[in-house]
Short mmCIF file of C-alpha atoms and ligand atoms in Angstrom, two decimals:
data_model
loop_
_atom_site.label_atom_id
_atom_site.label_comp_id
_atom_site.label_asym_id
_atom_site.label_seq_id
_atom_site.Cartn_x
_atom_site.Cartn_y
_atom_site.Cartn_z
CA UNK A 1 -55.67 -35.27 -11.89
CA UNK A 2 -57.38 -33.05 -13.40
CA UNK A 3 -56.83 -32.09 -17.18
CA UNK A 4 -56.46 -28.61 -18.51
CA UNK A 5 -58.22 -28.17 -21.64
CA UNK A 6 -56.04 -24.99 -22.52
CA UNK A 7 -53.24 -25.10 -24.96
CA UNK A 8 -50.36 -22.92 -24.89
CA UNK A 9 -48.19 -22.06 -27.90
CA UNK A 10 -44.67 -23.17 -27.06
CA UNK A 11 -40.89 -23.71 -28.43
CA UNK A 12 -39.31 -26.77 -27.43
CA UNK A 13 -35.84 -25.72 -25.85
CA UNK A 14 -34.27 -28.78 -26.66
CA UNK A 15 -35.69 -29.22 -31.06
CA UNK A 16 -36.63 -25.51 -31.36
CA UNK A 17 -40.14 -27.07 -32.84
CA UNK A 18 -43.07 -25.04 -32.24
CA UNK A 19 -45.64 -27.22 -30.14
CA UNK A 20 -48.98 -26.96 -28.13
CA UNK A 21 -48.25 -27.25 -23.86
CA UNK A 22 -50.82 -27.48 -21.50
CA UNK A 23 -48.87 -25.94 -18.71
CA UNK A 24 -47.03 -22.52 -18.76
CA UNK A 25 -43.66 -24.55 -17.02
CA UNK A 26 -43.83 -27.43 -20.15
CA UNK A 27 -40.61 -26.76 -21.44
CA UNK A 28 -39.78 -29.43 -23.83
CA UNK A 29 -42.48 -30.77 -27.16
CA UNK A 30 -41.64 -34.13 -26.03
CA UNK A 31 -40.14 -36.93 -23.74
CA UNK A 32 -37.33 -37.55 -26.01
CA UNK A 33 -36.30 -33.86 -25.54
CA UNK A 34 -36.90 -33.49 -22.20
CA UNK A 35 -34.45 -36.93 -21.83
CA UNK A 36 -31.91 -34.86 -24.19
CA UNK A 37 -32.08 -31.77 -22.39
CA UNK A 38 -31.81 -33.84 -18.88
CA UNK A 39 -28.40 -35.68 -19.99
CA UNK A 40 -27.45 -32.53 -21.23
CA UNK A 41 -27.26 -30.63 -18.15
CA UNK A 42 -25.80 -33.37 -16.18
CA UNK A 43 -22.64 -33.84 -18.74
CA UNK A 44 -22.27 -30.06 -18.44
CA UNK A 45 -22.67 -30.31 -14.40
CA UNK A 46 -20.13 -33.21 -14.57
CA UNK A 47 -18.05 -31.24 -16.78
CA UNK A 48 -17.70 -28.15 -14.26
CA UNK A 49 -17.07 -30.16 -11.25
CA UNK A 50 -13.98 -31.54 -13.19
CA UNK A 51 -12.67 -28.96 -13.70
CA UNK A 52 -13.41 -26.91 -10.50
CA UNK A 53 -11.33 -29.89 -9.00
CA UNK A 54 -8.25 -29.35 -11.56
CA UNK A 55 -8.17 -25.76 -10.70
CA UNK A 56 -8.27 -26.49 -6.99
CA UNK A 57 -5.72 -29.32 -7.24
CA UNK A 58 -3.39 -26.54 -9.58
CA UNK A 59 -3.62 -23.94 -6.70
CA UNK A 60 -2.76 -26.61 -4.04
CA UNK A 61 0.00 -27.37 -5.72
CA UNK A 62 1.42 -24.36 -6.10
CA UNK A 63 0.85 -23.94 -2.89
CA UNK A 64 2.20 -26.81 -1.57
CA UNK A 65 5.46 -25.66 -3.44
CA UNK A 66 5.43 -22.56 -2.15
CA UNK A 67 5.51 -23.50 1.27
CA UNK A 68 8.63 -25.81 1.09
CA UNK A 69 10.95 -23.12 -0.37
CA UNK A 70 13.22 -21.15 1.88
CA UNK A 71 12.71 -17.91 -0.79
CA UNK A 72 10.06 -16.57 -2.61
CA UNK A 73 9.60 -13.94 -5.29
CA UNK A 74 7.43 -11.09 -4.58
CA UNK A 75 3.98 -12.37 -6.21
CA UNK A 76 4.55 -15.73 -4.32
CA UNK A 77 4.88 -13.42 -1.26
CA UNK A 78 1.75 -11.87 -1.95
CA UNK A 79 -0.15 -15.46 -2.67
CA UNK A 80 0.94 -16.68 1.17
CA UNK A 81 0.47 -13.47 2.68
CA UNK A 82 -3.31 -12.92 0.88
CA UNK A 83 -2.36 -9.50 -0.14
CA UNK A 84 -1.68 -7.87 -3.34
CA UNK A 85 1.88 -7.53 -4.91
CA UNK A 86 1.47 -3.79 -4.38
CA UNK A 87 1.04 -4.41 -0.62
CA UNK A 88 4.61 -6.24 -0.22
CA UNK A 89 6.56 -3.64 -2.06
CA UNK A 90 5.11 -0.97 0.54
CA UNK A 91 6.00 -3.52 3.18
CA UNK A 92 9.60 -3.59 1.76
CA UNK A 93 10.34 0.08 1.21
CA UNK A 94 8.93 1.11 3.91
CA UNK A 95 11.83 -1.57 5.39
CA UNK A 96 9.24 -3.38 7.44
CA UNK A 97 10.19 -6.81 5.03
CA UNK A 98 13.11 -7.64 3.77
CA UNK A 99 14.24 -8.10 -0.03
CA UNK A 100 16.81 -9.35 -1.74
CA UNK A 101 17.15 -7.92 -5.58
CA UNK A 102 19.47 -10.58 -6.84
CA UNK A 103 19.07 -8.82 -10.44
CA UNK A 104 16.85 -6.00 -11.47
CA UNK A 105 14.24 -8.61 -12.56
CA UNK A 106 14.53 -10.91 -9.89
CA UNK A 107 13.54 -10.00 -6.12
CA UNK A 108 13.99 -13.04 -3.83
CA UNK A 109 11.83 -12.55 -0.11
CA UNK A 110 13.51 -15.40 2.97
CA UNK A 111 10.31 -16.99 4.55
CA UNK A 112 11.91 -16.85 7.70
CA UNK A 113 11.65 -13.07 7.04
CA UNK A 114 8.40 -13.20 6.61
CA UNK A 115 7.48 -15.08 9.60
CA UNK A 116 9.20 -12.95 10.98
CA UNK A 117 7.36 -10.08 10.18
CA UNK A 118 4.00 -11.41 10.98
CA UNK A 119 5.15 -12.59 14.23
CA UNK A 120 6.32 -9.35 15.22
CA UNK A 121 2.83 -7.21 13.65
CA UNK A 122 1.01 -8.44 16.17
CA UNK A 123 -2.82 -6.23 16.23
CA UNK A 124 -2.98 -4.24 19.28
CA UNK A 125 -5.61 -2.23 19.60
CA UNK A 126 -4.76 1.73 20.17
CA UNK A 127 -5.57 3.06 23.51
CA UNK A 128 -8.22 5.36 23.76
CA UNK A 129 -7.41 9.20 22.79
CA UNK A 130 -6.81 11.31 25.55
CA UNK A 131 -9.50 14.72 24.98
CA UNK A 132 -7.83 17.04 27.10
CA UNK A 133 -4.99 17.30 28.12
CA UNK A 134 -2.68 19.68 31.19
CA UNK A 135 0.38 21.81 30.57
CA UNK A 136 3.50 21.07 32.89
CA UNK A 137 1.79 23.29 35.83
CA UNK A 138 -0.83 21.36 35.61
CA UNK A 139 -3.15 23.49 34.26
CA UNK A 140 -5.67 22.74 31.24
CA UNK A 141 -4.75 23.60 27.84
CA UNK A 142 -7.50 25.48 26.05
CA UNK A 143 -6.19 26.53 22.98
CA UNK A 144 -4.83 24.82 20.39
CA UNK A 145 -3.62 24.82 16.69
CA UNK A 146 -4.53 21.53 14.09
CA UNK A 147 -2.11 20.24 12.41
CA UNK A 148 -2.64 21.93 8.82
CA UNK A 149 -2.89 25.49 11.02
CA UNK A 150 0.98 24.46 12.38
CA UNK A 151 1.94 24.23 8.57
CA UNK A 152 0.55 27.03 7.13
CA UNK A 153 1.36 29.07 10.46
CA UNK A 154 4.89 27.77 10.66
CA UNK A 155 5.95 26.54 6.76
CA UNK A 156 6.78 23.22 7.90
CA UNK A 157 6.59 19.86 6.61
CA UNK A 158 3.34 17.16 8.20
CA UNK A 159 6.24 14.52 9.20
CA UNK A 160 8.25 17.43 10.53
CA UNK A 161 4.99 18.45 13.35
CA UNK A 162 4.56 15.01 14.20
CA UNK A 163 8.67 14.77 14.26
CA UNK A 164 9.06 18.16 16.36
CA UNK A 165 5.80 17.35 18.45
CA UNK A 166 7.38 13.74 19.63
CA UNK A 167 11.05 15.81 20.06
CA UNK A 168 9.54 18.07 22.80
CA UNK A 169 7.06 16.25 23.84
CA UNK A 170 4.25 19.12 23.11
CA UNK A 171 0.49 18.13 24.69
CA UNK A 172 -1.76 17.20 22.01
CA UNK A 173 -5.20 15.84 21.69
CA UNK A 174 -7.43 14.40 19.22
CA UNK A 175 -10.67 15.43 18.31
CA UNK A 176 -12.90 14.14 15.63
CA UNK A 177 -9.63 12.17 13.65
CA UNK A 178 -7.73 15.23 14.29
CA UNK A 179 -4.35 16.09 16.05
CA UNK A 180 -4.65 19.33 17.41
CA UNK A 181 -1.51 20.75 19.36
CA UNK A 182 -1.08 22.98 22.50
CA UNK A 183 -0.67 26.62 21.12
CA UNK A 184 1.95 27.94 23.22
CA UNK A 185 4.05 25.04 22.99
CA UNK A 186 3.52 24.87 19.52
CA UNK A 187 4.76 28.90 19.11
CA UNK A 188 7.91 28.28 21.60
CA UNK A 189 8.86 25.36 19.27
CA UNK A 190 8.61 26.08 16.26
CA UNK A 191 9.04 30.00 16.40
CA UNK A 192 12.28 28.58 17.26
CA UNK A 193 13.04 26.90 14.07
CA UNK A 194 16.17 27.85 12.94
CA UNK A 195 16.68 30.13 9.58
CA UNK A 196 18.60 28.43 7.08
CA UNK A 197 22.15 27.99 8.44
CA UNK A 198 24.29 31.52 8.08
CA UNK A 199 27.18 28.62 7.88
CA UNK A 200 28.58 28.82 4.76
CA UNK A 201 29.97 25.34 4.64
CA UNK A 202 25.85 24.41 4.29
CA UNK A 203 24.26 24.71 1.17
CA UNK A 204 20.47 23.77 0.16
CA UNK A 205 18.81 21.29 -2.02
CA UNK A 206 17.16 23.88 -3.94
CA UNK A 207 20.65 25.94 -4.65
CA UNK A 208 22.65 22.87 -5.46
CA UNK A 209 19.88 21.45 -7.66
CA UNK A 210 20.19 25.35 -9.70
CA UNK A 211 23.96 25.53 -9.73
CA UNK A 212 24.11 22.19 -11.25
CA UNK A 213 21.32 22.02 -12.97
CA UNK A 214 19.68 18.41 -11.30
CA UNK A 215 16.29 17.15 -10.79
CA UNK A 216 15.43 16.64 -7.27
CA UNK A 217 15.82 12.66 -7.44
CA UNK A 218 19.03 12.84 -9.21
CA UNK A 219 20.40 14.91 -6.76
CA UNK A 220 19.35 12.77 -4.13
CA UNK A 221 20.86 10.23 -5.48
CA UNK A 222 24.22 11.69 -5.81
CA UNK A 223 23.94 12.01 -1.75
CA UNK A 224 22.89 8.29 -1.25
CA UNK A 225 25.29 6.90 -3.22
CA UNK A 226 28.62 8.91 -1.84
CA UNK A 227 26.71 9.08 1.73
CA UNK A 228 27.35 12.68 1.82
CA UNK A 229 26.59 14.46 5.13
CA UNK A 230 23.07 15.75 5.45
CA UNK A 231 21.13 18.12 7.72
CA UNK A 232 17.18 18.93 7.73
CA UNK A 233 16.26 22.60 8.98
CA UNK A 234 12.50 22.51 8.51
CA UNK A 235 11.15 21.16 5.25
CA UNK A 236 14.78 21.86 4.38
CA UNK A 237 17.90 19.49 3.65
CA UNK A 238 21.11 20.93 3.31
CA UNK A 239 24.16 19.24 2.77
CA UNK A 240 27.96 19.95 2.75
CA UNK A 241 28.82 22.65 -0.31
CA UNK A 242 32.27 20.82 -0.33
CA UNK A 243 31.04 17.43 -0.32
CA UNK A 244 29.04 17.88 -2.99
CA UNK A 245 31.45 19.78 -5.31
CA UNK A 246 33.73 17.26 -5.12
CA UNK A 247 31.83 15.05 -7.03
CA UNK A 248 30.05 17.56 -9.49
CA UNK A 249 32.57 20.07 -10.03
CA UNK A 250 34.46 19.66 -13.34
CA UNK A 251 38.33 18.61 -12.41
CA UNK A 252 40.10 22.18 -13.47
CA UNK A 253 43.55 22.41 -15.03
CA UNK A 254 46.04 23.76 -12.91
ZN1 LIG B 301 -38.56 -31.10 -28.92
#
């Protein structure tokens, strides 16, 4: 083997004494150090797998306890699902799973319900978009409004195209991730949108919220919880003026 007759000026990594290597990759002043540093990094190796294995043992537990119970809370949910917390409260307003709130801290999900719900989300893939599309005589539609045109155009409410467009069945097509609608469909149905109801027994969000001075959820909560009578005109609910004085009105002297 040939000997190097060069000496570099090194720091042991193992003493932190300054000594003389004859390779750039010498590392250590001595054998004793080198030894040291060796058993070092194997306790430290040994040390991680350990506890790698505790972890992994903790979560299989968990797991394991998780899967015998017939009701889990939310963040247990989440775990056997693989999604985040978030993710299962959409899935349970939206009503797609369903909750129990036993008491306003503790939210109790049946595993059969879940099952339940997976079995029944099954992926199918969307059928192609038609890109044009015929009018009841046949003939090709040409012109059309998007979505956000229908809005503006119209003052309606997104859900309320989508709503309207499934109600009567107007010809739509898609075109670069957008809706767009047949025009003269679109102006038949919703230049027919009703005006606020003339009936007087009817009386708007927006008029009960300023006679009684209520924010928008508080009223809407008044007409969950007595289930009054509602009716949507547009982007517009209205419910019964009677109805709701009943509740809000002040009980007068007679
Ligand atoms: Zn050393």
């Amino acid at each position: 083997m040939a000997t190097s007759t060069i000496r570099i000026k090194k720091i042991c990594e193992w003493c932190g004494k300054e000594f003389e290597a004859q390779k750039c990759s010498t590392r250590f002043c001595c054998k004793r150090c080198a030894e040291h540093a060796y058993k070092d990094r194997q306790r430290h190796k040994r040390k991680q797998e350990t506890e790698a294995m505790v972890i992994e043992t903790i979560i299989r537990q968990r797991e394991e306890s998780v899967i015998h119970r017939a009701y889990l809370s939310v963040q247990e949910t989440a775990d056997l699902m693989g999604v985040k917390r978030n993710a299962v409260y959409q899935l349970i307003y939206h009503g797609k799973l369903k909750a129990y709130r036993l008491t306003s801290r503790v939210t109790r999900i049946s595993r059969i319900d879940i099952e339940e719900l997976l079995s029944t989300s099954l992926y199918v893939r969307k059928s192609k978009a038609k890109s044009s599309v015929s009018d009841e005589n046949g003939e090709a539609i040409s012109e059309f409004y998007t979505t956000k045109e229908i809005i503006t155009k119209f003052g309606v409410s997104n859900s309320w195209v989508f709503a309207q467009g499934k109600a009567h069945n107007i010809p739509k097509v898609y075109h670069r991730g957008k809706t767009l609608w047949s025009k003269t469909h679109c102006d038949r149905v919703f230049a027919a949108k009703p005006e606020p109801p003339k009936d007087d027994d009817w009386i708007s969000y927006s008029n009960v919220r300023a006679e009684y001075n209520l924010t928008h959820d508080q009223l809407h909560n008044y007409v969950k919880y007595h289930g009054l009578r509602r009716k949507k005109v547009g982007k517009y609910t209205y419910i019964l003026k009677s109805e709701i004085d009943a509740i809000l009105r002040p009980p007068t002297l007679k």
